[in-house]
Amino acid sequence: MPDTGHTLTDFIAVLKGMMDAVNDIAAKSSLAVQKVVVGIIDNEQLMDVYWEQFAAPRREALAHILQKGIARGEIRPDVDVEDVIDIVEGVYFYALLFKKEKIDPAHWFQKTGALLIRGISNEATKTVKNTSNDATAERMDQSHDDGQC
């Protein structure tokens, strides 16, 4: 589990690991990802294995990172950790499964990172070291406001 001392940097690192695992399958075919997801949903044993070996460990890591961020004062204390994880994972999987164009992870991080920073940070202009590129929340906010995301 990453511990850079900055909550959003750590959060993005764990998300990147999740995305890399899924993108390995998606690189072959977006249809392959859809088939895997359908297979998991359709089979209780596969769902259990997926949850135990993939989903639960990542969710636990993300929850731990967010709770540390709350304790450090980087994240608002009223943030529901489980809801943040559901929202971020839901946005990613929706884009992966239902959008026709392929997801560019760097673009996804920039766009989603800006929204995340605005939504949960105590200071929306804190510097974020993104694992795909170094950026500040201000740059992400500006790009988003300029319609570049």
PDB file of C-alpha atoms in Angstrom:
ATOM      1  CA  MET A   1       0.000   0.000   0.000  1.00  0.00           C
ATOM      2  CA  PRO A   2       1.513   3.350  -0.974  1.00  0.00           C
ATOM      3  CA  ASP A   3       2.263   5.908   1.728  1.00  0.00           C
ATOM      4  CA  THR A   4       3.693   9.058   0.176  1.00  0.00           C
ATOM      5  CA  GLY A   5       2.265  11.286   2.895  1.00  0.00           C
ATOM      6  CA  HIS A   6      -0.310  12.699   0.491  1.00  0.00           C
ATOM      7  CA  THR A   7      -3.733  11.089   0.455  1.00  0.00           C
ATOM      8  CA  LEU A   8      -4.783  11.786  -3.115  1.00  0.00           C
ATOM      9  CA  THR A   9      -1.418  10.649  -4.517  1.00  0.00           C
ATOM     10  CA  ASP A  10      -1.760   7.357  -2.631  1.00  0.00           C
ATOM     11  CA  PHE A  11      -5.400   6.996  -3.698  1.00  0.00           C
ATOM     12  CA  ILE A  12      -4.509   7.503  -7.353  1.00  0.00           C
ATOM     13  CA  ALA A  13      -1.644   4.982  -7.100  1.00  0.00           C
ATOM     14  CA  VAL A  14      -4.042   2.266  -5.901  1.00  0.00           C
ATOM     15  CA  LEU A  15      -6.570   3.201  -8.601  1.00  0.00           C
ATOM     16  CA  LYS A  16      -3.835   3.039 -11.221  1.00  0.00           C
ATOM     17  CA  GLY A  17      -2.990  -0.493 -10.101  1.00  0.00           C
ATOM     18  CA  MET A  18      -6.658  -1.441 -10.412  1.00  0.00           C
ATOM     19  CA  MET A  19      -6.884   0.155 -13.850  1.00  0.00           C
ATOM     20  CA  ASP A  20      -3.679  -1.499 -15.060  1.00  0.00           C
ATOM     21  CA  ALA A  21      -5.051  -4.928 -14.159  1.00  0.00           C
ATOM     22  CA  VAL A  22      -8.300  -4.292 -16.024  1.00  0.00           C
ATOM     23  CA  ASN A  23      -6.602  -2.522 -18.933  1.00  0.00           C
ATOM     24  CA  ASP A  24      -4.423  -5.589 -19.563  1.00  0.00           C
ATOM     25  CA  ILE A  25      -7.613  -7.418 -20.507  1.00  0.00           C
ATOM     26  CA  ALA A  26      -9.158  -4.412 -22.259  1.00  0.00           C
ATOM     27  CA  ALA A  27      -6.076  -3.925 -24.442  1.00  0.00           C
ATOM     28  CA  LYS A  28      -6.879  -7.224 -26.110  1.00  0.00           C
ATOM     29  CA  SER A  29     -10.534  -6.430 -26.575  1.00  0.00           C
ATOM     30  CA  SER A  30     -13.156  -4.337 -24.845  1.00  0.00           C
ATOM     31  CA  LEU A  31     -15.506  -7.231 -25.565  1.00  0.00           C
ATOM     32  CA  ALA A  32     -13.208  -9.441 -23.476  1.00  0.00           C
ATOM     33  CA  VAL A  33     -13.742  -7.195 -20.450  1.00  0.00           C
ATOM     34  CA  GLN A  34     -17.489  -7.280 -20.960  1.00  0.00           C
ATOM     35  CA  LYS A  35     -17.411 -11.081 -21.175  1.00  0.00           C
ATOM     36  CA  VAL A  36     -15.321 -11.352 -18.009  1.00  0.00           C
ATOM     37  CA  VAL A  37     -17.686  -9.046 -16.117  1.00  0.00           C
ATOM     38  CA  VAL A  38     -20.757 -10.943 -17.340  1.00  0.00           C
ATOM     39  CA  GLY A  39     -19.093 -14.207 -16.350  1.00  0.00           C
ATOM     40  CA  ILE A  40     -18.362 -12.906 -12.876  1.00  0.00           C
ATOM     41  CA  ILE A  41     -21.871 -11.532 -12.417  1.00  0.00           C
ATOM     42  CA  ASP A  42     -23.418 -14.745 -13.691  1.00  0.00           C
ATOM     43  CA  ASN A  43     -21.445 -17.077 -11.431  1.00  0.00           C
ATOM     44  CA  GLU A  44     -21.569 -16.770  -7.652  1.00  0.00           C
ATOM     45  CA  GLN A  45     -18.295 -18.663  -7.177  1.00  0.00           C
ATOM     46  CA  LEU A  46     -16.471 -16.384  -9.618  1.00  0.00           C
ATOM     47  CA  MET A  47     -18.001 -13.363  -7.888  1.00  0.00           C
ATOM     48  CA  ASP A  48     -16.674 -14.610  -4.543  1.00  0.00           C
ATOM     49  CA  VAL A  49     -13.178 -15.129  -5.993  1.00  0.00           C
ATOM     50  CA  TYR A  50     -13.261 -11.710  -7.690  1.00  0.00           C
ATOM     51  CA  TRP A  51     -14.391 -10.043  -4.476  1.00  0.00           C
ATOM     52  CA  GLU A  52     -11.828 -11.807  -2.268  1.00  0.00           C
ATOM     53  CA  GLN A  53      -8.828 -11.506  -4.581  1.00  0.00           C
ATOM     54  CA  PHE A  54      -9.438  -8.262  -6.468  1.00  0.00           C
ATOM     55  CA  ALA A  55     -12.193  -6.001  -5.142  1.00  0.00           C
ATOM     56  CA  ALA A  56     -11.918  -6.360  -1.361  1.00  0.00           C
ATOM     57  CA  PRO A  57      -8.127  -5.805  -1.090  1.00  0.00           C
ATOM     58  CA  ARG A  58      -8.302  -2.683  -3.266  1.00  0.00           C
ATOM     59  CA  ARG A  59     -11.327  -1.318  -1.441  1.00  0.00           C
ATOM     60  CA  GLU A  60      -9.589  -1.903   1.903  1.00  0.00           C
ATOM     61  CA  ALA A  61      -6.472  -0.095   0.648  1.00  0.00           C
ATOM     62  CA  LEU A  62      -8.526   2.826  -0.675  1.00  0.00           C
ATOM     63  CA  ALA A  63     -10.550   3.032   2.559  1.00  0.00           C
ATOM     64  CA  HIS A  64      -7.369   3.026   4.653  1.00  0.00           C
ATOM     65  CA  ILE A  65      -5.867   5.798   2.507  1.00  0.00           C
ATOM     66  CA  LEU A  66      -9.013   7.926   2.728  1.00  0.00           C
ATOM     67  CA  GLN A  67      -9.294   7.423   6.497  1.00  0.00           C
ATOM     68  CA  LYS A  68      -5.662   8.513   6.906  1.00  0.00           C
ATOM     69  CA  GLY A  69      -6.467  11.578   4.794  1.00  0.00           C
ATOM     70  CA  ILE A  70      -9.364  12.436   7.065  1.00  0.00           C
ATOM     71  CA  ALA A  71      -7.125  12.031  10.122  1.00  0.00           C
ATOM     72  CA  ARG A  72      -4.472  14.298   8.520  1.00  0.00           C
ATOM     73  CA  GLY A  73      -7.069  16.931   7.681  1.00  0.00           C
ATOM     74  CA  GLU A  74      -6.552  16.590   3.917  1.00  0.00           C
ATOM     75  CA  ILE A  75     -10.057  15.244   3.408  1.00  0.00           C
ATOM     76  CA  ARG A  76     -13.235  16.644   4.879  1.00  0.00           C
ATOM     77  CA  PRO A  77     -14.361  14.694   7.948  1.00  0.00           C
ATOM     78  CA  ASP A  78     -17.923  14.359   6.608  1.00  0.00           C
ATOM     79  CA  VAL A  79     -16.814  12.327   3.581  1.00  0.00           C
ATOM     80  CA  ASP A  80     -18.323   8.826   3.428  1.00  0.00           C
ATOM     81  CA  VAL A  81     -15.332   6.657   2.515  1.00  0.00           C
ATOM     82  CA  GLU A  82     -17.362   3.766   1.085  1.00  0.00           C
ATOM     83  CA  ASP A  83     -19.387   6.137  -1.102  1.00  0.00           C
ATOM     84  CA  VAL A  84     -16.226   7.737  -2.509  1.00  0.00           C
ATOM     85  CA  ILE A  85     -14.862   4.301  -3.423  1.00  0.00           C
ATOM     86  CA  ASP A  86     -18.191   3.274  -5.010  1.00  0.00           C
ATOM     87  CA  ILE A  87     -18.357   6.491  -7.030  1.00  0.00           C
ATOM     88  CA  VAL A  88     -14.812   6.302  -8.373  1.00  0.00           C
ATOM     89  CA  GLU A  89     -14.988   2.597  -9.207  1.00  0.00           C
ATOM     90  CA  GLY A  90     -18.448   3.016 -10.713  1.00  0.00           C
ATOM     91  CA  VAL A  91     -17.347   5.841 -12.990  1.00  0.00           C
ATOM     92  CA  TYR A  92     -14.377   3.817 -14.207  1.00  0.00           C
ATOM     93  CA  PHE A  93     -16.243   0.572 -14.812  1.00  0.00           C
ATOM     94  CA  TYR A  94     -19.127   2.359 -16.510  1.00  0.00           C
ATOM     95  CA  ALA A  95     -16.695   4.059 -18.885  1.00  0.00           C
ATOM     96  CA  LEU A  96     -14.863   0.790 -19.482  1.00  0.00           C
ATOM     97  CA  LEU A  97     -17.985  -1.251 -20.165  1.00  0.00           C
ATOM     98  CA  PHE A  98     -20.320   1.130 -21.951  1.00  0.00           C
ATOM     99  CA  LYS A  99     -18.365   3.852 -23.717  1.00  0.00           C
ATOM    100  CA  LYS A 100     -17.430   3.104 -27.296  1.00  0.00           C
ATOM    101  CA  GLU A 101     -14.091   4.908 -27.197  1.00  0.00           C
ATOM    102  CA  LYS A 102     -11.172   3.398 -25.313  1.00  0.00           C
ATOM    103  CA  ILE A 103     -10.249   4.918 -21.969  1.00  0.00           C
ATOM    104  CA  ASP A 104      -6.971   6.800 -21.848  1.00  0.00           C
ATOM    105  CA  PRO A 105      -5.859   6.253 -18.221  1.00  0.00           C
ATOM    106  CA  ALA A 106      -3.889   9.541 -18.012  1.00  0.00           C
ATOM    107  CA  HIS A 107      -6.897  11.518 -19.259  1.00  0.00           C
ATOM    108  CA  TRP A 108      -9.241   9.575 -16.951  1.00  0.00           C
ATOM    109  CA  PHE A 109      -7.008  10.307 -13.942  1.00  0.00           C
ATOM    110  CA  GLN A 110      -6.827  13.996 -14.802  1.00  0.00           C
ATOM    111  CA  LYS A 111     -10.583  14.310 -15.244  1.00  0.00           C
ATOM    112  CA  THR A 112     -11.622  12.137 -12.307  1.00  0.00           C
ATOM    113  CA  GLY A 113      -8.841  13.495 -10.097  1.00  0.00           C
ATOM    114  CA  ALA A 114     -10.105  17.047 -10.562  1.00  0.00           C
ATOM    115  CA  LEU A 115     -13.611  16.017  -9.566  1.00  0.00           C
ATOM    116  CA  LEU A 116     -12.333  14.026  -6.617  1.00  0.00           C
ATOM    117  CA  ILE A 117     -10.213  16.914  -5.381  1.00  0.00           C
ATOM    118  CA  ARG A 118     -13.109  19.342  -5.606  1.00  0.00           C
ATOM    119  CA  GLY A 119     -15.436  16.933  -3.862  1.00  0.00           C
ATOM    120  CA  ILE A 120     -13.515  15.630  -0.881  1.00  0.00           C
ATOM    121  CA  SER A 121     -10.485  17.805  -0.193  1.00  0.00           C
ATOM    122  CA  ASN A 122     -10.318  20.379   2.535  1.00  0.00           C
ATOM    123  CA  GLU A 123      -8.205  22.487   0.166  1.00  0.00           C
ATOM    124  CA  ALA A 124      -9.096  22.171  -3.510  1.00  0.00           C
ATOM    125  CA  THR A 125      -5.764  23.629  -4.630  1.00  0.00           C
ATOM    126  CA  LYS A 126      -3.466  21.186  -2.862  1.00  0.00           C
ATOM    127  CA  THR A 127      -0.716  19.780  -5.033  1.00  0.00           C
ATOM    128  CA  VAL A 128      -1.389  16.287  -6.313  1.00  0.00           C
ATOM    129  CA  LYS A 129       1.399  14.130  -7.610  1.00  0.00           C
ATOM    130  CA  ASN A 130      -0.449  12.028 -10.134  1.00  0.00           C
ATOM    131  CA  THR A 131       1.171   8.669 -10.870  1.00  0.00           C
ATOM    132  CA  SER A 132       0.658   9.184 -14.607  1.00  0.00           C
ATOM    133  CA  ASN A 133       2.010  12.761 -14.602  1.00  0.00           C
ATOM    134  CA  ASP A 134       2.813  15.437 -12.040  1.00  0.00           C
ATOM    135  CA  ALA A 135       0.028  17.970 -11.924  1.00  0.00           C
ATOM    136  CA  THR A 136      -1.584  20.303  -9.500  1.00  0.00           C
ATOM    137  CA  ALA A 137      -5.228  20.378  -8.664  1.00  0.00           C
ATOM    138  CA  GLU A 138      -5.230  23.935  -9.984  1.00  0.00           C
ATOM    139  CA  ARG A 139      -4.048  22.742 -13.399  1.00  0.00           C
ATOM    140  CA  MET A 140      -6.630  19.972 -13.377  1.00  0.00           C
ATOM    141  CA  ASP A 141      -9.316  22.435 -12.354  1.00  0.00           C
ATOM    142  CA  GLN A 142      -8.224  24.865 -15.071  1.00  0.00           C
ATOM    143  CA  SER A 143      -8.182  22.124 -17.725  1.00  0.00           C
ATOM    144  CA  HIS A 144     -11.634  21.007 -16.615  1.00  0.00           C
ATOM    145  CA  ASP A 145     -12.975  24.556 -16.630  1.00  0.00           C
ATOM    146  CA  ASP A 146     -11.470  25.156 -20.093  1.00  0.00           C
ATOM    147  CA  GLY A 147     -13.276  22.067 -21.409  1.00  0.00           C
ATOM    148  CA  GLN A 148     -10.050  20.130 -22.002  1.00  0.00           C
ATOM    149  CA  CYS A 149     -11.172  17.085 -20.019  1.00  0.00           C
TER     150      CYS A 149
END
